[in-house]
Amino acid sequence: MIREAKPADEAAVVPILFQAMHEVACRLAGTSEEAVLGPLFGHFFRTPGNQYSYENTLVYEDDKGIGGIIVGYDGGRLAELRAPVFAHIEAQLGHSYQPGDETGPGEFYLDSIAVSPASQGKGIGRQLIYAAEDRARTEGHTRTGLLVSDENPDAQRLYERLGYVVEAVVTFSGGHYLHLVKTL
């Protein structure tokens, strides 16, 4: 079943979130130390009003626990949702990093999508994307967007099968990505 995340989901969600964004998280925080990253992103997850908050997260949960997550929000709110992330990292770690903008006004942005290794191959990622698209429609959006690494053709093919099309090639957080969009 797919449901809205709760702060209490932190211990299950954060490791799955890292599957989708570990490299970006390391650059953002200026460290690859798990002892720093885990608590840092746990803080973001349980704190309202930022891009990695439980408020922006849907989880797939079955009798074995949480097996997948998707983080999505109004791309027009990126600066507002990012500001507390950047401020907290700078205050706690003394690190400042500007990865560039991965989204903007006019789309509901699917920031991070990940399924735990034990739950992969069961269509959970597809279900999470459909649920996020439903949330986007409910909020009045007519388009969703996401980034996929140009080094991940399998994910690109999945998104294309779901109706996403390449809109642009972008540089984000030091890597090259395809910006895919879908009209809802």
CSV table of N, CA and C in Angstrom, one decimal, residues 7 14 18 24-25 62 75 78 83 92 95 99 135 155 169 175 180:
chain,number,residue,atom,x,y,z
A,7,PRO,N,6.8,11.3,10.3
A,7,PRO,CA,8.1,11.4,10.9
A,7,PRO,C,8.6,10.1,11.5
A,14,VAL,N,15.2,7.0,5.3
A,14,VAL,CA,16.5,7.6,5.0
A,14,VAL,C,17.4,6.7,4.3
A,18,PHE,N,18.8,7.4,0.3
A,18,PHE,CA,20.2,7.5,-0.1
A,18,PHE,C,20.5,6.7,-1.3
A,24,VAL,N,24.6,12.9,-4.6
A,24,VAL,CA,24.2,14.3,-4.5
A,24,VAL,C,24.2,14.7,-3.0
A,25,ALA,N,23.8,13.8,-2.1
A,25,ALA,CA,23.8,14.1,-0.7
A,25,ALA,C,25.2,14.3,-0.2
A,62,ASP,N,4.4,-2.7,2.9
A,62,ASP,CA,3.7,-4.0,3.0
A,62,ASP,C,4.0,-4.6,4.3
A,75,GLY,N,7.6,22.3,-8.1
A,75,GLY,CA,8.9,22.9,-8.5
A,75,GLY,C,9.1,24.3,-8.4
A,78,LEU,N,10.9,25.3,-5.1
A,78,LEU,CA,12.3,24.8,-4.9
A,78,LEU,C,13.1,25.7,-4.0
A,83,ALA,N,16.0,26.4,1.0
A,83,ALA,CA,16.6,27.3,1.9
A,83,ALA,C,16.9,26.7,3.3
A,92,GLN,N,25.5,23.6,10.7
A,92,GLN,CA,26.0,22.4,11.4
A,92,GLN,C,27.3,21.9,10.9
A,95,HIS,N,29.5,24.0,5.7
A,95,HIS,CA,29.7,23.7,4.2
A,95,HIS,C,28.6,24.4,3.4
A,99,PRO,N,24.1,23.4,-5.9
A,99,PRO,CA,24.1,22.3,-6.9
A,99,PRO,C,23.4,22.8,-8.2
A,135,ARG,N,-1.0,12.8,-6.8
A,135,ARG,CA,-0.9,13.9,-5.8
A,135,ARG,C,-0.7,15.2,-6.6
A,155,ALA,N,16.8,3.3,-16.1
A,155,ALA,CA,15.8,4.2,-15.5
A,155,ALA,C,15.1,5.0,-16.5
A,169,VAL,N,18.9,18.3,-21.6
A,169,VAL,CA,20.0,17.8,-20.9
A,169,VAL,C,20.5,18.9,-20.0
A,175,GLY,N,27.0,16.6,-12.3
A,175,GLY,CA,26.7,15.5,-13.2
A,175,GLY,C,25.8,15.9,-14.4
A,180,LEU,N,13.3,14.9,-17.8
A,180,LEU,CA,12.1,14.3,-18.4
A,180,LEU,C,10.9,14.9,-17.9
